[in-house]
GROMACS .gro file of C-alpha atoms in nm:
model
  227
    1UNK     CA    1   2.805   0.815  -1.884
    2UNK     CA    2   2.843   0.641  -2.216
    3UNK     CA    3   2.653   0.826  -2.547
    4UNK     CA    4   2.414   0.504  -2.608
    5UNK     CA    5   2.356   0.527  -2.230
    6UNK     CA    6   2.271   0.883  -2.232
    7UNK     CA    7   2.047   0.848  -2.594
    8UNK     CA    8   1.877   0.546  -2.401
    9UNK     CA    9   1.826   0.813  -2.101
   10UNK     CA   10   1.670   1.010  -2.357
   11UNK     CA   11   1.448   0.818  -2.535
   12UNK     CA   12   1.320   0.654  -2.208
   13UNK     CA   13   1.219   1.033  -2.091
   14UNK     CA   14   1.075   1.110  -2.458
   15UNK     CA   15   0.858   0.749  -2.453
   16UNK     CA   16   0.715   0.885  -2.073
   17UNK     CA   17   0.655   1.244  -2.210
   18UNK     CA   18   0.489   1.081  -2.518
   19UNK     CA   19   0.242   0.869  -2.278
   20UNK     CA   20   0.188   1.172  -2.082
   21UNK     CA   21   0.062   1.371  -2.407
   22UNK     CA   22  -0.140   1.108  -2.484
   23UNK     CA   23  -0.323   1.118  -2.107
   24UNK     CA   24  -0.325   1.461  -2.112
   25UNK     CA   25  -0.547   1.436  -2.409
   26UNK     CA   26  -0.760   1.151  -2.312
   27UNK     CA   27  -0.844   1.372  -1.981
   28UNK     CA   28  -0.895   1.696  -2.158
   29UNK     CA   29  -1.158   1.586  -2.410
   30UNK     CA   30  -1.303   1.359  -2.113
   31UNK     CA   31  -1.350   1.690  -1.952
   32UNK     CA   32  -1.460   1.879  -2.224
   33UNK     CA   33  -1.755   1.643  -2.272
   34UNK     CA   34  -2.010   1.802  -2.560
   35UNK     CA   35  -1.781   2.088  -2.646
   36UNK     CA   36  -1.498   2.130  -2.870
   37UNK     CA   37  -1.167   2.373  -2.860
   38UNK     CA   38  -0.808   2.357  -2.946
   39UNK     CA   39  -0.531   2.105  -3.022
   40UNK     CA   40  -0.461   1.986  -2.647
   41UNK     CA   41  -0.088   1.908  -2.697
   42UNK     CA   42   0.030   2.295  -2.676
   43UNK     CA   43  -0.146   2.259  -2.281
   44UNK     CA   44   0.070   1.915  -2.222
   45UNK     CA   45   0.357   2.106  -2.333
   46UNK     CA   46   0.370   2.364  -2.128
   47UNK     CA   47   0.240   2.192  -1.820
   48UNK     CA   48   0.553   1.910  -1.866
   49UNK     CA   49   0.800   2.176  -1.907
   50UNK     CA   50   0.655   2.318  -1.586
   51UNK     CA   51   0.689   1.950  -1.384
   52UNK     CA   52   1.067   1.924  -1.554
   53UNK     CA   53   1.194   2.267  -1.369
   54UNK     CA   54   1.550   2.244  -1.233
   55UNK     CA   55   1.469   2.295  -0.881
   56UNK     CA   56   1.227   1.966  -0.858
   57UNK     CA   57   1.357   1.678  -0.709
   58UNK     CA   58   1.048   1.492  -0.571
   59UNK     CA   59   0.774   1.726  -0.769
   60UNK     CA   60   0.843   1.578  -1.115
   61UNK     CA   61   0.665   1.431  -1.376
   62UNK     CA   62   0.737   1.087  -1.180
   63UNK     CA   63   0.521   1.239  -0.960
   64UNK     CA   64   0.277   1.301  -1.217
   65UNK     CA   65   0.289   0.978  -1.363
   66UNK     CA   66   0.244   0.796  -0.971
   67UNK     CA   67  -0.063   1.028  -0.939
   68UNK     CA   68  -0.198   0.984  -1.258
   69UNK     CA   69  -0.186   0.613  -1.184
   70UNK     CA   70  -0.317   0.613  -0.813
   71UNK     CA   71  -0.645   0.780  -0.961
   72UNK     CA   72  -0.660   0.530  -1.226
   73UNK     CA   73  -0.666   0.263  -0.968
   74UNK     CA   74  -0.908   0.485  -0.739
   75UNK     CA   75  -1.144   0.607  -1.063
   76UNK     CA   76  -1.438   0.391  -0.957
   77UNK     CA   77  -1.486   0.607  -0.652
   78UNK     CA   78  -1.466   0.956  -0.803
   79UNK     CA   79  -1.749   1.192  -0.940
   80UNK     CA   80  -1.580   1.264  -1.262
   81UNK     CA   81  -1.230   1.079  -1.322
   82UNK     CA   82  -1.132   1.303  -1.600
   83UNK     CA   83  -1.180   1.570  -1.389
   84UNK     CA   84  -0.985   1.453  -1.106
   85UNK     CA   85  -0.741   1.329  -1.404
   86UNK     CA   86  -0.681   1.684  -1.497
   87UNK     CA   87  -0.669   1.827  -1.116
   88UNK     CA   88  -0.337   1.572  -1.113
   89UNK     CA   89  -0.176   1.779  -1.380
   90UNK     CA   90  -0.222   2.093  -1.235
   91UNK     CA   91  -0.191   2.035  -0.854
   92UNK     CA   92   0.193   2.105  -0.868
   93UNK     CA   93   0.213   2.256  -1.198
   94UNK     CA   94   0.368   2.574  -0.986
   95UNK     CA   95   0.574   2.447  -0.756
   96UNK     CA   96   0.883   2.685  -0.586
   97UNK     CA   97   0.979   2.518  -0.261
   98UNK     CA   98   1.061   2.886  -0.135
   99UNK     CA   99   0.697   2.982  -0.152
  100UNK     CA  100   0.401   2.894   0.018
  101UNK     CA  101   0.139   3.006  -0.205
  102UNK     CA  102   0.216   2.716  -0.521
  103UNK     CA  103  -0.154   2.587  -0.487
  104UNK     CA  104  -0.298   2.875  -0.500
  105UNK     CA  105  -0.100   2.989  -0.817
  106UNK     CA  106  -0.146   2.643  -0.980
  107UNK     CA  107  -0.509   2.707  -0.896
  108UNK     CA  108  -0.477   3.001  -1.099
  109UNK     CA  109  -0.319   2.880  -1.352
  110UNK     CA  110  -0.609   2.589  -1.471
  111UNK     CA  111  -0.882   2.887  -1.379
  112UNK     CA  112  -0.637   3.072  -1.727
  113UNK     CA  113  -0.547   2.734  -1.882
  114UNK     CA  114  -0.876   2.564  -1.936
  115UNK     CA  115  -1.149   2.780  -2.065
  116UNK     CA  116  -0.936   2.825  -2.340
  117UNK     CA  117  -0.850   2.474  -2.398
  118UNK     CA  118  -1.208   2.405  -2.430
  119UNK     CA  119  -1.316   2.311  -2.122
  120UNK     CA  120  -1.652   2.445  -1.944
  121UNK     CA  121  -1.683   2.659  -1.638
  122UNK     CA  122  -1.793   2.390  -1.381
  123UNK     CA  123  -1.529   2.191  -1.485
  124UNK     CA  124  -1.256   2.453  -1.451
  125UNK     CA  125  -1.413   2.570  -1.122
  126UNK     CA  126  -1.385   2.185  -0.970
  127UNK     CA  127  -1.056   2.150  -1.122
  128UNK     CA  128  -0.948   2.442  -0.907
  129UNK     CA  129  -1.118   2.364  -0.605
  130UNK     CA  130  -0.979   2.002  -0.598
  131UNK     CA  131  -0.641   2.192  -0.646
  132UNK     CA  132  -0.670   2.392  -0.337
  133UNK     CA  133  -0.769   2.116  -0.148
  134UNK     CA  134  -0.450   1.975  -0.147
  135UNK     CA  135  -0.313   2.228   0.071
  136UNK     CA  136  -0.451   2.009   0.375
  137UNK     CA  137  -0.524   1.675   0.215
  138UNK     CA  138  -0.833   1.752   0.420
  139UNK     CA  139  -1.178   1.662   0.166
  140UNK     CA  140  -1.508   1.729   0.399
  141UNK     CA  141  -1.734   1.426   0.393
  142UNK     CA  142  -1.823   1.281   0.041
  143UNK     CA  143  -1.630   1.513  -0.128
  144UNK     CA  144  -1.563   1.222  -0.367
  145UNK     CA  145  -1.362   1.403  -0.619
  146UNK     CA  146  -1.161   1.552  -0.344
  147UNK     CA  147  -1.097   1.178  -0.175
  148UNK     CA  148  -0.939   1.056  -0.467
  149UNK     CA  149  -0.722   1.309  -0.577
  150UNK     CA  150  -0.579   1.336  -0.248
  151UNK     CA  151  -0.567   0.955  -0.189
  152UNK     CA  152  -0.356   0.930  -0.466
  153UNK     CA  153  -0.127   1.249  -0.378
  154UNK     CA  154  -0.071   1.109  -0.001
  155UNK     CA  155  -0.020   0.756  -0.097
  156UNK     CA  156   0.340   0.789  -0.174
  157UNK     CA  157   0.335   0.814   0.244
  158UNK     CA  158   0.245   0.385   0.203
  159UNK     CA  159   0.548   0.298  -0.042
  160UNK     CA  160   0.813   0.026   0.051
  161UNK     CA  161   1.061   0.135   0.320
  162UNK     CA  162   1.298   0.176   0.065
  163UNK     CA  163   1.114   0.384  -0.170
  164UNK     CA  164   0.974   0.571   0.116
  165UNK     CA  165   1.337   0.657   0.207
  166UNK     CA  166   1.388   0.780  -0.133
  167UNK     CA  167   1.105   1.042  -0.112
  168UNK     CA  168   1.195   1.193   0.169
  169UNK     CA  169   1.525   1.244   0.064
  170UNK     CA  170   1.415   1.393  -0.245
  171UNK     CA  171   1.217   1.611  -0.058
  172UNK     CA  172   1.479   1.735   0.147
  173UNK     CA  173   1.700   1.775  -0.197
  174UNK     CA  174   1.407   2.063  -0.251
  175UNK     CA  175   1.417   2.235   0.038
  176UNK     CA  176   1.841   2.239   0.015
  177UNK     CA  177   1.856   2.598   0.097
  178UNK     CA  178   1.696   2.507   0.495
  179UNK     CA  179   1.936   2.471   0.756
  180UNK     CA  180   1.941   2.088   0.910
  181UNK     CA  181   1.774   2.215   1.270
  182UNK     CA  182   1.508   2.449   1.045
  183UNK     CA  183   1.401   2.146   0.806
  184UNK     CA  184   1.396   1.893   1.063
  185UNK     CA  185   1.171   2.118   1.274
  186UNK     CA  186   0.930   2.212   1.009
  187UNK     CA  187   0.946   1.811   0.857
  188UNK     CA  188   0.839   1.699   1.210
  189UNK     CA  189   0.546   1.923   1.260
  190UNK     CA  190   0.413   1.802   0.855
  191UNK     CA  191   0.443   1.460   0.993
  192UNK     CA  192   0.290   1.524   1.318
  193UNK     CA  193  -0.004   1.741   1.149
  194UNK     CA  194  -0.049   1.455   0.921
  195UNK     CA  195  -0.050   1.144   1.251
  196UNK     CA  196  -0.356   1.364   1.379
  197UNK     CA  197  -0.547   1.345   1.129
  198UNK     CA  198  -0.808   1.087   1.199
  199UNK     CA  199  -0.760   0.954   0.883
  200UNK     CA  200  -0.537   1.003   0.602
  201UNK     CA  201  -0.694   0.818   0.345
  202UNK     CA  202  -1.071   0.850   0.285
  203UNK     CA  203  -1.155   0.580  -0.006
  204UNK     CA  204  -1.212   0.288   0.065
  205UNK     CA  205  -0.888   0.127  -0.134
  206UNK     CA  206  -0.702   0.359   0.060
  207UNK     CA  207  -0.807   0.281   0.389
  208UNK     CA  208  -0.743  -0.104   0.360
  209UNK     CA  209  -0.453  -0.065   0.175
  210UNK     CA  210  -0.226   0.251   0.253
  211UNK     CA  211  -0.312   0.402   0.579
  212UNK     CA  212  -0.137   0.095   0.809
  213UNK     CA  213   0.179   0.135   0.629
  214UNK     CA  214   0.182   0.503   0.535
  215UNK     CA  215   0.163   0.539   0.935
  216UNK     CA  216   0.407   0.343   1.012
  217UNK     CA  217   0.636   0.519   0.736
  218UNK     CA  218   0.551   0.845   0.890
  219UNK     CA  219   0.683   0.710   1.296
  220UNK     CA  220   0.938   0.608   1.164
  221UNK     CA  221   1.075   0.885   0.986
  222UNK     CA  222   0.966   1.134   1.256
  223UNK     CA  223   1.191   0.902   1.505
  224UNK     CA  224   1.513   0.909   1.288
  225UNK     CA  225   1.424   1.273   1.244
  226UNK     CA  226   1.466   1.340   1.636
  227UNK     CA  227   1.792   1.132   1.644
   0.00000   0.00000   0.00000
């Protein structure tokens, strides 16, 4: 890799960081509605140095960005967008492919982050609980809030064939410490678990327009899988 190459590398990652800051922001004081509190940038910060960890390879801030723009695309349907906005950031904000407690913990973290960035307690407490619910991408009926965020967190499952592919090869770049036999077992029962759901889309946008193709994603890679 060329210098200008590498410096264009760069700036394109500073210009995305940049936008992200400026979302961040937009969704904090959203949030924080009547009430005021501290410069929101030190929060972006630390949250995007979180999403850049080494050991990410699908849970980045591309993911971030996708999500971020899912729940632009679904805001109409939500409670409280900003809200939603700012469950995005935090949903994977711990994220150790090792563990299985990383919702939980980035749970935590918002219930630590957000009082003192300003934001009120009902707000912190439905940022958490929309965080938690994406343990089972399972919102109970009009959970509005909760149908959004996890729309826009599942609908990577409808992408192109092609950038479908990509995903799940990232995501088997992050669990690179599984044996083959292991991963492929514990892939096919998250893709199984996921076909039984009656639905895996609950808005209306993502009904028409993901669930035929994210299904069809999903048999397919659960058939190369068993090959």
């Amino acid at each position: 890799m060329t210098d200008s190459s590498h410096g264009s590398s760069a700036h394109g990652a500073g210009s995305v960081d940049a936008c992200l800051r400026d979302r961040w922001r937009e969704a904090l004081v959203g949030a924080r509605g009547t009430a005021s509190g501290p410069d929101p940038l030190p929060y972006a910060d630390n949250l995007l140095a979180r999403w850049a960890e080494p050991q990410r390879r699908y849970h980045t801030t591309a993911h971030l960005v996708a999500v971020l723009d899912r729940i632009d695309t679904l805001a109409g349907y939500a409670a409280d967008a900003d809200t939603v906005r700012l469950a995005a950031w935090f949903h994977d904000a711990v994220y150790r492919p090792d563990r299985s407690e990383n919702e939980e913990r980035s749970a935590a973290l918002a219930e630590r982050a957000l009082p003192e960035a300003g934001v009120p307690a009902d707000v912190t407490a439905e940022v958490a609980r929309l965080v938690r619910l994406t343990v089972a991408h399972d919102p109970a009926d009009g959970d509005i809030n909760g149908e959004v965020l996890c729309d826009a967190d599942l609908a990577v499952l409808a992408a192109p064939p092609k950038e479908y592919a990509a995903y799940a090869a990232q995501v088997r770049e992050e669990y690179g410490f599984v044996p083959d036999d292991a991963f492929r077992e514990g892939r096919a029962a998250v893709l199984r678990q996921l076909l039984g759901l009656p639905r895996l889309f609950r808005t209306p946008h993502g009904v028409a327009r993901w669930e035929p193709r994210a299904r069809q994603n999903l048999l397919t890679e659960l058939e190369l899988l068993s090959h």
